[in-house]
Coordinates of C-alpha atoms in Angstrom, one line a residue:
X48 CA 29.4 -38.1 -67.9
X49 CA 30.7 -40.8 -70.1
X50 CA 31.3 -44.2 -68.6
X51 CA 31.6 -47.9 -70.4
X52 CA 31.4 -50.9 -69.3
X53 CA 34.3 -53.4 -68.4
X54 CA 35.1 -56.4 -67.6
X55 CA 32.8 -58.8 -66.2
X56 CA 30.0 -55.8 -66.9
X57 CA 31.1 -55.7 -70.7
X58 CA 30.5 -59.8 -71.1
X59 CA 27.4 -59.4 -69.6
X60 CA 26.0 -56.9 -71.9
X61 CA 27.8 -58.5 -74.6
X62 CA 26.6 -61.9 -74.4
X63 CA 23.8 -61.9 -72.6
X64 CA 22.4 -58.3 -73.2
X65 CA 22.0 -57.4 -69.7
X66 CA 23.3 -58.4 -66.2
X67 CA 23.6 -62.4 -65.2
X68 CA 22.6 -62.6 -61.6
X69 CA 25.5 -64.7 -60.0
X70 CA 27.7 -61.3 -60.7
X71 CA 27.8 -59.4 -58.2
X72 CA 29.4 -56.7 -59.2
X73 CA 29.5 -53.9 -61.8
X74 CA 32.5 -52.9 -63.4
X75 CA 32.9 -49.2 -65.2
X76 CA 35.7 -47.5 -66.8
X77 CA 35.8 -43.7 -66.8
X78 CA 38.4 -41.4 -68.7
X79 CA 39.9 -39.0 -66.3
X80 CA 38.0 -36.2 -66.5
X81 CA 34.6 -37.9 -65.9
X82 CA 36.1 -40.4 -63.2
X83 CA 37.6 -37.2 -61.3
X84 CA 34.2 -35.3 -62.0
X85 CA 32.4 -38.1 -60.3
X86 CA 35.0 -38.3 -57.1
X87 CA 34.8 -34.4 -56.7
X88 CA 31.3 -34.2 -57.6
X89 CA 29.4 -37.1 -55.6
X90 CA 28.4 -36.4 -52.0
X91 CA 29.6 -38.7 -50.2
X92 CA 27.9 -37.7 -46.9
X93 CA 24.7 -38.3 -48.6
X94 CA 25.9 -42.1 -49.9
X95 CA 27.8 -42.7 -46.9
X96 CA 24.6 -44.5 -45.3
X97 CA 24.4 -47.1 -48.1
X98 CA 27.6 -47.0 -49.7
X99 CA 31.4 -47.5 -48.5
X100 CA 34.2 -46.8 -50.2
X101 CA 36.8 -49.7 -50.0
X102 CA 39.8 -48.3 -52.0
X103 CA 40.4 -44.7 -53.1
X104 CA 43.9 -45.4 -54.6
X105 CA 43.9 -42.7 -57.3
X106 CA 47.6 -43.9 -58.2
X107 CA 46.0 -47.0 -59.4
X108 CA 42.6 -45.4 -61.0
X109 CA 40.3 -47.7 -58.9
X110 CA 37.7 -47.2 -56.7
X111 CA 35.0 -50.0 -54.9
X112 CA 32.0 -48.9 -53.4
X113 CA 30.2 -51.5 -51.9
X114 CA 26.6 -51.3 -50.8
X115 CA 26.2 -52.0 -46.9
X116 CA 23.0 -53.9 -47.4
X117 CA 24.1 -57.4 -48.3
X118 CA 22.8 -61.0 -49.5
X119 CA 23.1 -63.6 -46.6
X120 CA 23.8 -66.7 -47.9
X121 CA 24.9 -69.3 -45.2
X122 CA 25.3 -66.4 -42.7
X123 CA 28.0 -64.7 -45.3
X124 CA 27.4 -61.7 -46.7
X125 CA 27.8 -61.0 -50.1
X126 CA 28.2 -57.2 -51.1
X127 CA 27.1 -55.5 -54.0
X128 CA 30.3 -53.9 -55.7
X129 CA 30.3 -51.0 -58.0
X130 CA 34.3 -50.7 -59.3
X131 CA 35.4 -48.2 -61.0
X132 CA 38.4 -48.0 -63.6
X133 CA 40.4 -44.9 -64.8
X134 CA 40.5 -45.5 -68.4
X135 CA 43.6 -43.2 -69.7
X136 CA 46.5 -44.7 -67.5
X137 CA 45.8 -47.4 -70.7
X138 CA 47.4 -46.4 -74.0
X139 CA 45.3 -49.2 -75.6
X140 CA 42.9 -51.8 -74.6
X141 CA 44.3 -55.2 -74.8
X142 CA 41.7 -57.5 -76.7
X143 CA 45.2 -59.0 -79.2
X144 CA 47.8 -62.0 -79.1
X145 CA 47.4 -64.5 -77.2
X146 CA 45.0 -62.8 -75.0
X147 CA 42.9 -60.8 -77.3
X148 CA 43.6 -57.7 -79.7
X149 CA 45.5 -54.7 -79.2
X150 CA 43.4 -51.3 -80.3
X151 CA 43.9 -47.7 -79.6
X152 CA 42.0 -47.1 -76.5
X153 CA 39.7 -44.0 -78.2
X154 CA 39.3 -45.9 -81.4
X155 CA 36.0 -47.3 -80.3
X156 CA 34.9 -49.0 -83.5
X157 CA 38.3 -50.9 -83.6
X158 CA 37.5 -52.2 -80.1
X159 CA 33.9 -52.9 -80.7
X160 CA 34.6 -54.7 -84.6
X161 CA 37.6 -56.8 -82.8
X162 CA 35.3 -57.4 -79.3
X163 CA 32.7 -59.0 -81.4
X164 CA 34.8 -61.3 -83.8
X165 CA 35.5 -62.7 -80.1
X166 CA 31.8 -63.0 -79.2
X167 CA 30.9 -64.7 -82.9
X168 CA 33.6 -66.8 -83.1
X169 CA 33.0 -69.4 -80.1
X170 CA 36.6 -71.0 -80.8
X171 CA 38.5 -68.2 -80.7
X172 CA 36.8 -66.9 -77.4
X173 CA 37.3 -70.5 -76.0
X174 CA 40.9 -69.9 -76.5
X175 CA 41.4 -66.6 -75.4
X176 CA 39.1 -67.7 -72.6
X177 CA 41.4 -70.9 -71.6
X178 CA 44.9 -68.8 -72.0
X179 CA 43.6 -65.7 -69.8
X180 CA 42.1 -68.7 -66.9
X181 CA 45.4 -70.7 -67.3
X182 CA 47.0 -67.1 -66.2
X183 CA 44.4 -66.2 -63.1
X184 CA 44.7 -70.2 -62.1
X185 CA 48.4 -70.0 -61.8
X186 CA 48.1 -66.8 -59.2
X187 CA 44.7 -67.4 -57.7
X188 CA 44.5 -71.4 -57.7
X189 CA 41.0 -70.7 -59.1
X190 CA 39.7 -74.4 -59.3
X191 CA 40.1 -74.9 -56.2
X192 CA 37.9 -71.7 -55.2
X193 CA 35.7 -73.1 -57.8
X194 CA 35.8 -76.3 -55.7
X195 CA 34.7 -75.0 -52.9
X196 CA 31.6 -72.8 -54.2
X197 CA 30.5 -76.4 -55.9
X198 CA 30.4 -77.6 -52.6
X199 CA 28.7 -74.6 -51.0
X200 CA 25.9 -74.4 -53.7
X201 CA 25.1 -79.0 -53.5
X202 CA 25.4 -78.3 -49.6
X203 CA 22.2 -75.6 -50.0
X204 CA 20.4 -78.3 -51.3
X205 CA 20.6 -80.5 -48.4
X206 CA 19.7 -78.6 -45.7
X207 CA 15.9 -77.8 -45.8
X208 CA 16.6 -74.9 -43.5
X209 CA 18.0 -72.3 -46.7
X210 CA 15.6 -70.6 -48.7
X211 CA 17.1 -70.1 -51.7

């Protein structure tokens, strides 16, 4: 079955060649014939005990599984997210403009050349970076979420009780 990663998943490999442990989440894209392989194909009586399935929109190629066992932190859980992306509803991946570079979406050395001019040149990442937060900030008001998981993490500090 072929699978890549994306998002979140992608940087991590990228940059850091392997998973950073304050994600908690891995992101794959599939093209359509693998991702409806794996939906038809995966027993999902025999994952149901550790595994639910939060969205099975197939109009919008995504699907969460999140594993029932959970970090407690504070009395909060935290699930463990698998997503999963339908790659062909793209015509081309957008890593171009302002944003990043548009390539074909099956040219994969176009993507992977014009990915890592990103990753080697620090000031154009930082500006891609800033533009695509500017965006997310102005629907998700992310500095304030930010904010407030500063606060959670100097609060852990305080209280001797947490075992970190």
């Amino acid at each position: 079955m072929k699978y890549f990663a994306s998002g979140g998943s992608l940087l991590e490999a990228a940059r850091y060649k392997g998973f950073i442990p304050w994600n908690d989440d891995m992101a794959l894209g599939l093209p359509r014939k693998h991702f409806e392989k794996f939906i038809n194909e995966i027993d999902f009586e025999k994952y149901n005990k550790n595994y639910i399935l939060e969205s099975s929109e197939m109009n919008l190629g995504i699907f969460q599984y999140k594993l029932k066992s959970a970090i407690l932190i504070l009395g909060k859980s935290y699930d463990v997210c698998l997503n999963l992306f339908l790659l062909d509803r793209m015509s081309e991946l957008v890593i171009d403009g302002e944003s990043g570079f548009k390539v074909p979406l099956y040219n994969l050395e176009v993507a992977v050349d014009r990915s890592r001019s990103i990753i080697e040149n620090r000031e154009l990442a930082n500006e891609l970076g800033s533009v695509a937060f500017q965006r997310v900030q102005s629907i998700f008001e992310i500095k304030e979420k930010v904010s407030e998981l500063e606060n959670i993490f100097m609060s852990l500090g305080e209280d001797d009780n947490v075992n970190i």
